[in-house]
Amino acid sequence: MVPMAEKINLSNAVLCALFALWSSGCDNPQSTLYPKGPAASKIAHMSWLMLILFLAITVFMWVLLSIAFIRRRGSLAEHAPVDVGGGHGWVLGGGLVLPLIVLCVLFVLGLRLMSAFPMHAGNHQQSNPEIEIIGHQWWWEVHYLGEPSQQFITANEIHIPVGRPVNIELRSGDVIHSFWVPTLHGKVDLVPGMPNFISVEASQPGTYRGTCAEYCGAQHAHMRLLVVAQGPEDYEAWIQGQLKPGAEPQTEAAKNGQQLFLSGPCASCHQVRGTLAGGSVAPNLTHFASRQMIAGNSYPNNEAYLEAWITHAQSLKPEAQMPDLTQFSGRQLRDIVAYLRQLQ
Ligand code: CUA
């Protein structure tokens, strides 16, 4: 017997969990059915059409099956000969004609939808990409293009201005990945040696979750991204912030952390603009603290996860390029984290 108090606690916990699921799910869920941009709206219409067709055909099929069951002649036990009688028409109509019509209609609509989103080289949209995204196992390298004085590199979190299309060039640094932010657009692959293009537009400010949608190795599931759509002023402020070099450490801990960062293994892979850390094989950390998540948007960007990531990356994300850095003392680790956390 479960005591009443525990029962109540248990049901409370379940309710809380459901509410958390529901409330988090409603804040821009990562779903095609909650479009937040013009391209995604077209795809959502198509998704609803397919869903409704699927349901209608399924219901129709179950009704026919039920009628056949109720009006069955003889039983299987008696091995009664099956007399399909006038059933050939149903078989041909339901098994051939109906699927043919439905699939042809969906095919034509699908072709029309695809032609509305040119994504290969040789169309006008690719002429001026504002952002270049390079897929890596298992993170997203993001280059903001434009005038040389306006260029910077970040990772995994892409900011765009709201209300206008942003042309993005998609490349891969290793294997095939796929860029997919369902609330904003369909998926487009990042193919080695073949740049693709996507034009992303968000119709309202918000943070939209995305993911790699093409299996790309052990940590494919930990290759996520965020698109943050901002009003013009917020976006401009973000750009200006990103253009600055990495923040100079102010506290003793952060200063010590910077020394450890620059003299240790971190600097050979990561870059912090304005310092001697110039590695380019791992995410650029110049404004690391401005990002919401770490490790390919897999874990929250806070002290606890950062310490865990630095010392046990291979447990959090096995086979990632980030090694387990266990050589630091507890104090040194906290200092490095203090340095990283002030890189706003
Ligand atoms: Cu990258 Cu899956």
mmCIF file of C-alpha atoms and ligand atoms in Angstrom:
data_model
loop_
_atom_site.group_PDB
_atom_site.id
_atom_site.type_symbol
_atom_site.label_atom_id
_atom_site.label_comp_id
_atom_site.label_asym_id
_atom_site.label_seq_id
_atom_site.Cartn_x
_atom_site.Cartn_y
_atom_site.Cartn_z
ATOM 1 C CA MET A 1 0.000 0.000 0.000
ATOM 2 C CA VAL A 2 1.254 3.464 -0.857
ATOM 3 C CA PRO A 3 0.475 5.924 1.973
ATOM 4 C CA MET A 4 -1.982 8.677 0.987
ATOM 5 C CA ALA A 5 0.584 11.472 1.409
ATOM 6 C CA GLU A 6 2.990 9.722 -0.924
ATOM 7 C CA LYS A 7 0.176 9.125 -3.410
ATOM 8 C CA ILE A 8 -0.594 12.841 -3.419
ATOM 9 C CA ASN A 9 3.106 13.685 -3.807
ATOM 10 C CA LEU A 10 3.385 11.221 -6.645
ATOM 11 C CA SER A 11 0.378 12.600 -8.499
ATOM 12 C CA ASN A 12 1.663 16.140 -7.889
ATOM 13 C CA ALA A 13 5.012 15.159 -9.365
ATOM 14 C CA VAL A 14 3.324 13.620 -12.403
ATOM 15 C CA LEU A 15 1.137 16.727 -12.853
ATOM 16 C CA CYS A 16 4.193 18.985 -12.518
ATOM 17 C CA ALA A 17 6.110 16.900 -15.049
ATOM 18 C CA LEU A 18 3.179 16.997 -17.484
ATOM 19 C CA PHE A 19 2.777 20.729 -16.980
ATOM 20 C CA ALA A 20 6.504 21.295 -17.540
ATOM 21 C CA LEU A 21 6.319 19.187 -20.688
ATOM 22 C CA TRP A 22 3.235 21.041 -21.863
ATOM 23 C CA SER A 23 4.534 24.522 -21.067
ATOM 24 C CA SER A 24 8.009 23.919 -22.493
ATOM 25 C CA GLY A 25 6.409 22.267 -25.486
ATOM 26 C CA CYS A 26 4.271 25.312 -26.148
ATOM 27 C CA ASP A 27 7.128 27.806 -26.162
ATOM 28 C CA ASN A 28 8.144 27.419 -29.790
ATOM 29 C CA PRO A 29 8.106 23.648 -29.936
ATOM 30 C CA GLN A 30 10.526 22.136 -32.400
ATOM 31 C CA SER A 31 7.723 21.166 -34.747
ATOM 32 C CA THR A 32 6.700 21.695 -38.358
ATOM 33 C CA LEU A 33 3.147 22.264 -37.158
ATOM 34 C CA TYR A 34 3.970 25.534 -35.318
ATOM 35 C CA PRO A 35 5.344 27.685 -38.156
ATOM 36 C CA LYS A 36 6.939 31.036 -37.289
ATOM 37 C CA GLY A 37 7.953 32.084 -40.784
ATOM 38 C CA PRO A 38 6.570 32.171 -44.344
ATOM 39 C CA ALA A 39 8.461 29.107 -45.612
ATOM 40 C CA ALA A 40 7.490 27.063 -42.579
ATOM 41 C CA SER A 41 3.841 28.131 -43.017
ATOM 42 C CA LYS A 42 3.755 26.643 -46.519
ATOM 43 C CA ILE A 43 5.304 23.437 -45.227
ATOM 44 C CA ALA A 44 2.848 23.342 -42.320
ATOM 45 C CA HIS A 45 -0.110 23.632 -44.719
ATOM 46 C CA MET A 46 1.266 20.677 -46.651
ATOM 47 C CA SER A 47 1.794 18.721 -43.422
ATOM 48 C CA TRP A 48 -1.791 19.350 -42.323
ATOM 49 C CA LEU A 49 -3.118 18.337 -45.740
ATOM 50 C CA MET A 50 -1.163 15.071 -45.562
ATOM 51 C CA LEU A 51 -2.304 14.444 -42.003
ATOM 52 C CA ILE A 52 -5.972 15.061 -42.856
ATOM 53 C CA LEU A 53 -5.771 12.873 -45.983
ATOM 54 C CA PHE A 54 -4.077 10.143 -43.972
ATOM 55 C CA LEU A 55 -6.758 10.287 -41.265
ATOM 56 C CA ALA A 56 -9.640 10.355 -43.779
ATOM 57 C CA ILE A 57 -8.284 7.349 -45.674
ATOM 58 C CA THR A 58 -7.581 5.465 -42.448
ATOM 59 C CA VAL A 59 -11.106 6.085 -41.122
ATOM 60 C CA PHE A 60 -12.597 5.106 -44.491
ATOM 61 C CA MET A 61 -10.548 1.890 -44.487
ATOM 62 C CA TRP A 62 -11.584 0.967 -40.943
ATOM 63 C CA VAL A 63 -15.265 1.582 -41.780
ATOM 64 C CA LEU A 64 -14.994 -0.744 -44.780
ATOM 65 C CA LEU A 65 -13.188 -3.350 -42.674
ATOM 66 C CA SER A 66 -15.882 -3.139 -39.992
ATOM 67 C CA ILE A 67 -18.657 -3.554 -42.580
ATOM 68 C CA ALA A 68 -16.860 -6.545 -44.073
ATOM 69 C CA PHE A 69 -16.437 -8.037 -40.612
ATOM 70 C CA ILE A 70 -20.100 -7.563 -39.663
ATOM 71 C CA ARG A 71 -21.428 -8.881 -42.971
ATOM 72 C CA ARG A 72 -18.912 -11.701 -43.347
ATOM 73 C CA ARG A 73 -20.144 -14.873 -44.998
ATOM 74 C CA GLY A 74 -19.200 -18.173 -43.409
ATOM 75 C CA SER A 75 -16.239 -18.420 -41.075
ATOM 76 C CA LEU A 76 -12.587 -19.206 -41.400
ATOM 77 C CA ALA A 77 -13.085 -22.301 -39.235
ATOM 78 C CA GLU A 78 -15.413 -23.783 -41.841
ATOM 79 C CA HIS A 79 -12.919 -23.020 -44.633
ATOM 80 C CA ALA A 80 -15.818 -21.489 -46.489
ATOM 81 C CA PRO A 81 -14.919 -20.564 -50.061
ATOM 82 C CA VAL A 82 -14.436 -16.823 -50.354
ATOM 83 C CA ASP A 83 -16.811 -15.231 -52.803
ATOM 84 C CA VAL A 84 -15.578 -11.752 -53.566
ATOM 85 C CA GLY A 85 -18.559 -11.189 -55.850
ATOM 86 C CA GLY A 86 -18.538 -7.550 -56.862
ATOM 87 C CA GLY A 87 -15.443 -6.949 -54.716
ATOM 88 C CA HIS A 88 -13.038 -6.516 -57.587
ATOM 89 C CA GLY A 89 -14.159 -2.951 -58.025
ATOM 90 C CA TRP A 90 -13.302 -2.194 -54.382
ATOM 91 C CA VAL A 91 -9.909 -3.844 -54.673
ATOM 92 C CA LEU A 92 -9.010 -1.921 -57.822
ATOM 93 C CA GLY A 93 -10.535 1.340 -56.599
ATOM 94 C CA GLY A 94 -9.122 1.242 -53.060
ATOM 95 C CA GLY A 95 -5.880 -0.522 -53.834
ATOM 96 C CA LEU A 96 -4.861 1.198 -57.046
ATOM 97 C CA VAL A 97 -6.956 4.155 -58.194
ATOM 98 C CA LEU A 98 -7.349 5.934 -54.852
ATOM 99 C CA PRO A 99 -3.660 5.740 -53.802
ATOM 100 C CA LEU A 100 -2.612 6.745 -57.300
ATOM 101 C CA ILE A 101 -4.793 9.872 -57.215
ATOM 102 C CA VAL A 102 -3.727 10.814 -53.669
ATOM 103 C CA LEU A 103 -0.008 10.226 -54.326
ATOM 104 C CA CYS A 104 -0.119 12.123 -57.643
ATOM 105 C CA VAL A 105 -1.805 15.114 -56.000
ATOM 106 C CA LEU A 106 0.756 15.097 -53.148
ATOM 107 C CA PHE A 107 3.608 14.704 -55.629
ATOM 108 C CA VAL A 108 2.532 17.729 -57.680
ATOM 109 C CA LEU A 109 1.941 19.819 -54.548
ATOM 110 C CA GLY A 110 5.329 18.687 -53.191
ATOM 111 C CA LEU A 111 7.101 19.698 -56.403
ATOM 112 C CA ARG A 112 5.427 23.114 -56.277
ATOM 113 C CA LEU A 113 6.474 23.533 -52.654
ATOM 114 C CA MET A 114 10.081 22.540 -53.400
ATOM 115 C CA SER A 115 10.336 24.918 -56.346
ATOM 116 C CA ALA A 116 9.302 27.752 -54.011
ATOM 117 C CA PHE A 117 12.543 27.210 -52.059
ATOM 118 C CA PRO A 118 15.532 27.158 -54.410
ATOM 119 C CA MET A 119 18.479 25.864 -52.449
ATOM 120 C CA HIS A 120 21.185 24.869 -54.915
ATOM 121 C CA ALA A 121 23.835 26.938 -56.643
ATOM 122 C CA GLY A 122 22.696 28.741 -59.766
ATOM 123 C CA ASN A 123 19.814 30.767 -58.410
ATOM 124 C CA HIS A 124 19.648 34.409 -57.428
ATOM 125 C CA GLN A 125 19.250 33.750 -53.695
ATOM 126 C CA GLN A 126 22.788 32.473 -53.329
ATOM 127 C CA SER A 127 24.324 35.682 -54.695
ATOM 128 C CA ASN A 128 24.701 37.349 -51.316
ATOM 129 C CA PRO A 129 24.727 34.995 -48.362
ATOM 130 C CA GLU A 130 24.840 36.918 -45.076
ATOM 131 C CA ILE A 131 25.814 33.900 -43.045
ATOM 132 C CA GLU A 132 27.878 30.837 -43.788
ATOM 133 C CA ILE A 133 27.299 27.733 -41.703
ATOM 134 C CA ILE A 134 29.786 24.876 -41.700
ATOM 135 C CA GLY A 135 28.672 21.572 -40.232
ATOM 136 C CA HIS A 136 31.177 19.629 -38.142
ATOM 137 C CA GLN A 137 30.978 16.455 -36.118
ATOM 138 C CA TRP A 138 29.118 17.601 -33.990
ATOM 139 C CA TRP A 139 28.634 21.322 -33.922
ATOM 140 C CA TRP A 140 27.842 24.269 -36.171
ATOM 141 C CA GLU A 141 30.471 26.824 -37.147
ATOM 142 C CA VAL A 142 28.777 30.119 -38.018
ATOM 143 C CA HIS A 143 30.459 32.881 -40.038
ATOM 144 C CA TYR A 144 28.813 36.259 -40.367
ATOM 145 C CA LEU A 145 29.903 37.596 -43.750
ATOM 146 C CA GLY A 146 29.686 41.056 -45.255
ATOM 147 C CA GLU A 147 32.235 43.875 -45.049
ATOM 148 C CA PRO A 148 35.583 42.742 -43.589
ATOM 149 C CA SER A 149 35.033 44.992 -40.580
ATOM 150 C CA GLN A 150 31.655 43.351 -39.994
ATOM 151 C CA GLN A 151 32.804 39.743 -40.033
ATOM 152 C CA PHE A 152 32.951 37.469 -37.035
ATOM 153 C CA ILE A 153 32.677 33.787 -36.182
ATOM 154 C CA THR A 154 30.454 32.138 -33.622
ATOM 155 C CA ALA A 155 28.984 28.691 -33.061
ATOM 156 C CA ASN A 156 25.721 26.825 -32.584
ATOM 157 C CA GLU A 157 23.584 29.921 -31.913
ATOM 158 C CA ILE A 158 22.515 31.939 -34.937
ATOM 159 C CA HIS A 159 20.934 35.336 -34.562
ATOM 160 C CA ILE A 160 18.794 36.762 -37.361
ATOM 161 C CA PRO A 161 16.764 39.948 -37.728
ATOM 162 C CA VAL A 162 13.037 39.382 -37.626
ATOM 163 C CA GLY A 163 10.775 40.061 -40.606
ATOM 164 C CA ARG A 164 13.169 39.670 -43.522
ATOM 165 C CA PRO A 165 14.772 36.710 -45.282
ATOM 166 C CA VAL A 166 18.387 35.929 -44.385
ATOM 167 C CA ASN A 167 20.367 34.020 -46.995
ATOM 168 C CA ILE A 168 22.540 31.313 -45.519
ATOM 169 C CA GLU A 169 25.172 29.261 -47.289
ATOM 170 C CA LEU A 170 25.491 25.725 -45.947
ATOM 171 C CA ARG A 171 28.744 23.754 -46.149
ATOM 172 C CA SER A 172 30.198 20.724 -44.471
ATOM 173 C CA GLY A 173 33.637 20.248 -42.987
ATOM 174 C CA ASP A 174 33.422 16.450 -42.877
ATOM 175 C CA VAL A 175 30.342 14.298 -43.510
ATOM 176 C CA ILE A 176 26.768 15.077 -44.600
ATOM 177 C CA HIS A 177 24.718 17.000 -42.044
ATOM 178 C CA SER A 178 21.315 18.610 -42.408
ATOM 179 C CA PHE A 179 20.173 22.029 -41.190
ATOM 180 C CA TRP A 180 16.654 21.846 -39.819
ATOM 181 C CA VAL A 181 14.760 24.429 -37.795
ATOM 182 C CA PRO A 182 11.212 23.141 -38.284
ATOM 183 C CA THR A 183 9.461 26.301 -37.088
ATOM 184 C CA LEU A 184 11.289 28.356 -39.748
ATOM 185 C CA HIS A 185 11.966 26.137 -42.746
ATOM 186 C CA GLY A 186 12.350 22.650 -44.163
ATOM 187 C CA LYS A 187 15.617 20.789 -43.930
ATOM 188 C CA VAL A 188 18.552 21.357 -46.261
ATOM 189 C CA ASP A 189 21.624 19.113 -46.325
ATOM 190 C CA LEU A 190 25.200 20.259 -45.775
ATOM 191 C CA VAL A 191 27.133 18.221 -48.315
ATOM 192 C CA PRO A 192 30.955 18.090 -48.489
ATOM 193 C CA GLY A 193 32.148 19.899 -51.600
ATOM 194 C CA MET A 194 28.695 21.176 -52.592
ATOM 195 C CA PRO A 195 27.411 24.370 -50.999
ATOM 196 C CA ASN A 196 23.652 24.595 -50.523
ATOM 197 C CA PHE A 197 21.575 27.623 -49.692
ATOM 198 C CA ILE A 198 18.623 28.374 -47.529
ATOM 199 C CA SER A 199 16.690 31.577 -47.015
ATOM 200 C CA VAL A 200 15.426 31.743 -43.448
ATOM 201 C CA GLU A 201 12.824 34.230 -42.286
ATOM 202 C CA ALA A 202 11.200 34.505 -38.876
ATOM 203 C CA SER A 203 7.956 36.473 -38.699
ATOM 204 C CA GLN A 204 8.209 37.116 -34.949
ATOM 205 C CA PRO A 205 10.979 37.425 -32.374
ATOM 206 C CA GLY A 206 11.813 34.283 -30.473
ATOM 207 C CA THR A 207 14.255 31.459 -29.944
ATOM 208 C CA TYR A 208 13.754 28.582 -32.319
ATOM 209 C CA ARG A 209 15.287 25.189 -31.781
ATOM 210 C CA GLY A 210 16.833 23.219 -34.579
ATOM 211 C CA THR A 211 18.838 20.081 -35.032
ATOM 212 C CA CYS A 212 21.012 18.166 -37.425
ATOM 213 C CA ALA A 213 18.582 16.052 -39.415
ATOM 214 C CA GLU A 214 20.967 13.713 -41.193
ATOM 215 C CA TYR A 215 22.665 10.918 -39.285
ATOM 216 C CA CYS A 216 26.310 11.969 -39.029
ATOM 217 C CA GLY A 217 27.923 9.700 -36.454
ATOM 218 C CA ALA A 218 27.833 8.806 -32.783
ATOM 219 C CA GLN A 219 26.765 12.243 -31.513
ATOM 220 C CA HIS A 220 24.314 13.155 -34.275
ATOM 221 C CA ALA A 221 21.649 13.641 -31.602
ATOM 222 C CA HIS A 222 23.891 16.185 -29.835
ATOM 223 C CA MET A 223 24.263 18.416 -32.877
ATOM 224 C CA ARG A 224 21.614 20.979 -32.142
ATOM 225 C CA LEU A 225 21.326 24.661 -32.822
ATOM 226 C CA LEU A 226 19.347 27.719 -31.831
ATOM 227 C CA VAL A 227 18.080 30.453 -34.093
ATOM 228 C CA VAL A 228 17.393 33.647 -32.170
ATOM 229 C CA ALA A 229 15.183 36.058 -34.137
ATOM 230 C CA GLN A 230 15.432 39.624 -32.852
ATOM 231 C CA GLY A 231 13.933 43.024 -33.607
ATOM 232 C CA PRO A 232 16.223 45.387 -35.584
ATOM 233 C CA GLU A 233 17.626 47.180 -32.505
ATOM 234 C CA ASP A 234 18.327 44.033 -30.501
ATOM 235 C CA TYR A 235 19.877 42.409 -33.538
ATOM 236 C CA GLU A 236 22.138 45.373 -34.219
ATOM 237 C CA ALA A 237 23.187 45.459 -30.556
ATOM 238 C CA TRP A 238 24.019 41.758 -30.718
ATOM 239 C CA ILE A 239 26.081 42.253 -33.902
ATOM 240 C CA GLN A 240 28.017 45.130 -32.311
ATOM 241 C CA GLY A 241 28.681 42.993 -29.238
ATOM 242 C CA GLN A 242 29.954 40.096 -31.332
ATOM 243 C CA LEU A 243 32.296 42.353 -33.323
ATOM 244 C CA LYS A 244 34.224 43.270 -30.175
ATOM 245 C CA PRO A 245 37.271 41.257 -29.096
ATOM 246 C CA GLY A 246 36.954 38.889 -26.155
ATOM 247 C CA ALA A 247 36.349 40.648 -22.823
ATOM 248 C CA GLU A 248 39.433 41.331 -20.716
ATOM 249 C CA PRO A 249 39.204 39.472 -17.401
ATOM 250 C CA GLN A 250 38.581 41.726 -14.387
ATOM 251 C CA THR A 251 38.686 39.416 -11.382
ATOM 252 C CA GLU A 252 41.739 37.572 -10.071
ATOM 253 C CA ALA A 253 40.085 34.229 -10.792
ATOM 254 C CA ALA A 254 39.245 35.174 -14.374
ATOM 255 C CA LYS A 255 42.754 36.554 -14.931
ATOM 256 C CA ASN A 256 44.279 33.329 -13.698
ATOM 257 C CA GLY A 257 41.775 31.403 -15.795
ATOM 258 C CA GLN A 258 42.825 33.307 -18.897
ATOM 259 C CA GLN A 259 46.481 32.434 -18.248
ATOM 260 C CA LEU A 260 45.588 28.765 -17.903
ATOM 261 C CA PHE A 261 43.406 28.946 -21.009
ATOM 262 C CA LEU A 262 46.156 30.537 -23.102
ATOM 263 C CA SER A 263 49.024 28.365 -21.854
ATOM 264 C CA GLY A 264 47.090 25.088 -21.766
ATOM 265 C CA PRO A 265 45.613 22.915 -24.497
ATOM 266 C CA CYS A 266 42.457 25.083 -24.876
ATOM 267 C CA ALA A 267 44.115 27.722 -27.057
ATOM 268 C CA SER A 268 45.375 25.275 -29.653
ATOM 269 C CA CYS A 269 41.831 24.402 -30.708
ATOM 270 C CA HIS A 270 39.674 27.377 -29.658
ATOM 271 C CA GLN A 271 39.875 31.013 -30.605
ATOM 272 C CA VAL A 272 39.235 34.034 -28.413
ATOM 273 C CA ARG A 273 39.663 37.096 -30.603
ATOM 274 C CA GLY A 274 42.053 39.651 -29.110
ATOM 275 C CA THR A 275 44.139 36.989 -27.359
ATOM 276 C CA LEU A 276 46.810 34.523 -28.445
ATOM 277 C CA ALA A 277 44.205 31.746 -28.531
ATOM 278 C CA GLY A 278 43.832 31.250 -32.272
ATOM 279 C CA GLY A 279 42.727 27.666 -32.794
ATOM 280 C CA SER A 280 40.143 27.141 -35.482
ATOM 281 C CA VAL A 281 39.186 23.481 -35.235
ATOM 282 C CA ALA A 282 36.803 23.955 -32.316
ATOM 283 C CA PRO A 283 34.040 26.499 -31.601
ATOM 284 C CA ASN A 284 35.111 30.143 -31.453
ATOM 285 C CA LEU A 285 34.777 31.239 -27.814
ATOM 286 C CA THR A 286 35.194 35.015 -28.202
ATOM 287 C CA HIS A 287 31.650 35.635 -26.907
ATOM 288 C CA PHE A 288 31.082 32.244 -25.394
ATOM 289 C CA ALA A 289 29.179 33.563 -22.368
ATOM 290 C CA SER A 290 26.577 35.188 -24.616
ATOM 291 C CA ARG A 291 25.495 31.764 -25.818
ATOM 292 C CA GLN A 292 22.727 29.867 -24.033
ATOM 293 C CA MET A 293 24.073 26.348 -24.429
ATOM 294 C CA ILE A 294 27.317 24.392 -24.736
ATOM 295 C CA ALA A 295 28.511 21.241 -26.513
ATOM 296 C CA GLY A 296 26.502 21.635 -29.706
ATOM 297 C CA ASN A 297 23.545 23.069 -27.765
ATOM 298 C CA SER A 298 23.340 19.909 -25.702
ATOM 299 C CA TYR A 299 23.761 21.291 -22.177
ATOM 300 C CA PRO A 300 23.020 24.600 -20.435
ATOM 301 C CA ASN A 301 25.821 27.139 -20.345
ATOM 302 C CA ASN A 302 26.402 27.275 -16.576
ATOM 303 C CA GLU A 303 29.305 26.670 -14.167
ATOM 304 C CA ALA A 304 28.378 23.104 -13.310
ATOM 305 C CA TYR A 305 28.028 21.877 -16.876
ATOM 306 C CA LEU A 306 31.122 23.784 -17.965
ATOM 307 C CA GLU A 307 33.261 22.146 -15.290
ATOM 308 C CA ALA A 308 31.824 18.778 -16.267
ATOM 309 C CA TRP A 309 32.409 19.490 -19.949
ATOM 310 C CA ILE A 310 36.045 20.507 -19.484
ATOM 311 C CA THR A 311 36.909 17.496 -17.333
ATOM 312 C CA HIS A 312 34.535 14.842 -18.714
ATOM 313 C CA ALA A 313 33.532 15.801 -22.248
ATOM 314 C CA GLN A 314 33.914 12.185 -23.299
ATOM 315 C CA SER A 315 31.255 11.151 -20.801
ATOM 316 C CA LEU A 316 28.840 13.914 -21.808
ATOM 317 C CA LYS A 317 29.456 13.503 -25.538
ATOM 318 C CA PRO A 318 31.507 10.379 -26.335
ATOM 319 C CA GLU A 319 33.746 10.605 -29.416
ATOM 320 C CA ALA A 320 33.481 14.404 -29.609
ATOM 321 C CA GLN A 321 36.772 16.164 -30.474
ATOM 322 C CA MET A 322 36.898 17.753 -27.008
ATOM 323 C CA PRO A 323 39.211 15.649 -24.805
ATOM 324 C CA ASP A 324 38.824 15.058 -21.054
ATOM 325 C CA LEU A 325 41.093 17.701 -19.475
ATOM 326 C CA THR A 326 41.749 16.190 -16.085
ATOM 327 C CA GLN A 327 45.094 17.890 -15.453
ATOM 328 C CA PHE A 328 43.607 20.957 -13.765
ATOM 329 C CA SER A 329 43.165 21.255 -10.033
ATOM 330 C CA GLY A 330 39.724 22.199 -8.698
ATOM 331 C CA ARG A 331 40.861 25.775 -8.224
ATOM 332 C CA GLN A 332 42.324 25.995 -11.716
ATOM 333 C CA LEU A 333 39.149 24.538 -13.201
ATOM 334 C CA ARG A 334 36.996 27.125 -11.441
ATOM 335 C CA ASP A 335 39.307 29.899 -12.660
ATOM 336 C CA ILE A 336 39.051 28.740 -16.280
ATOM 337 C CA VAL A 337 35.276 28.607 -15.956
ATOM 338 C CA ALA A 338 35.313 32.110 -14.419
ATOM 339 C CA TYR A 339 37.267 33.348 -17.465
ATOM 340 C CA LEU A 340 34.930 31.668 -19.954
ATOM 341 C CA ARG A 341 31.819 32.911 -18.141
ATOM 342 C CA GLN A 342 32.852 36.549 -18.487
ATOM 343 C CA LEU A 343 33.385 36.324 -22.264
ATOM 344 C CA GLN A 344 30.110 38.131 -22.912
HETATM 345 CU CU1 CUA B 1 25.293 16.372 -38.088
HETATM 346 CU CU2 CUA B 1 23.681 14.670 -37.816
#
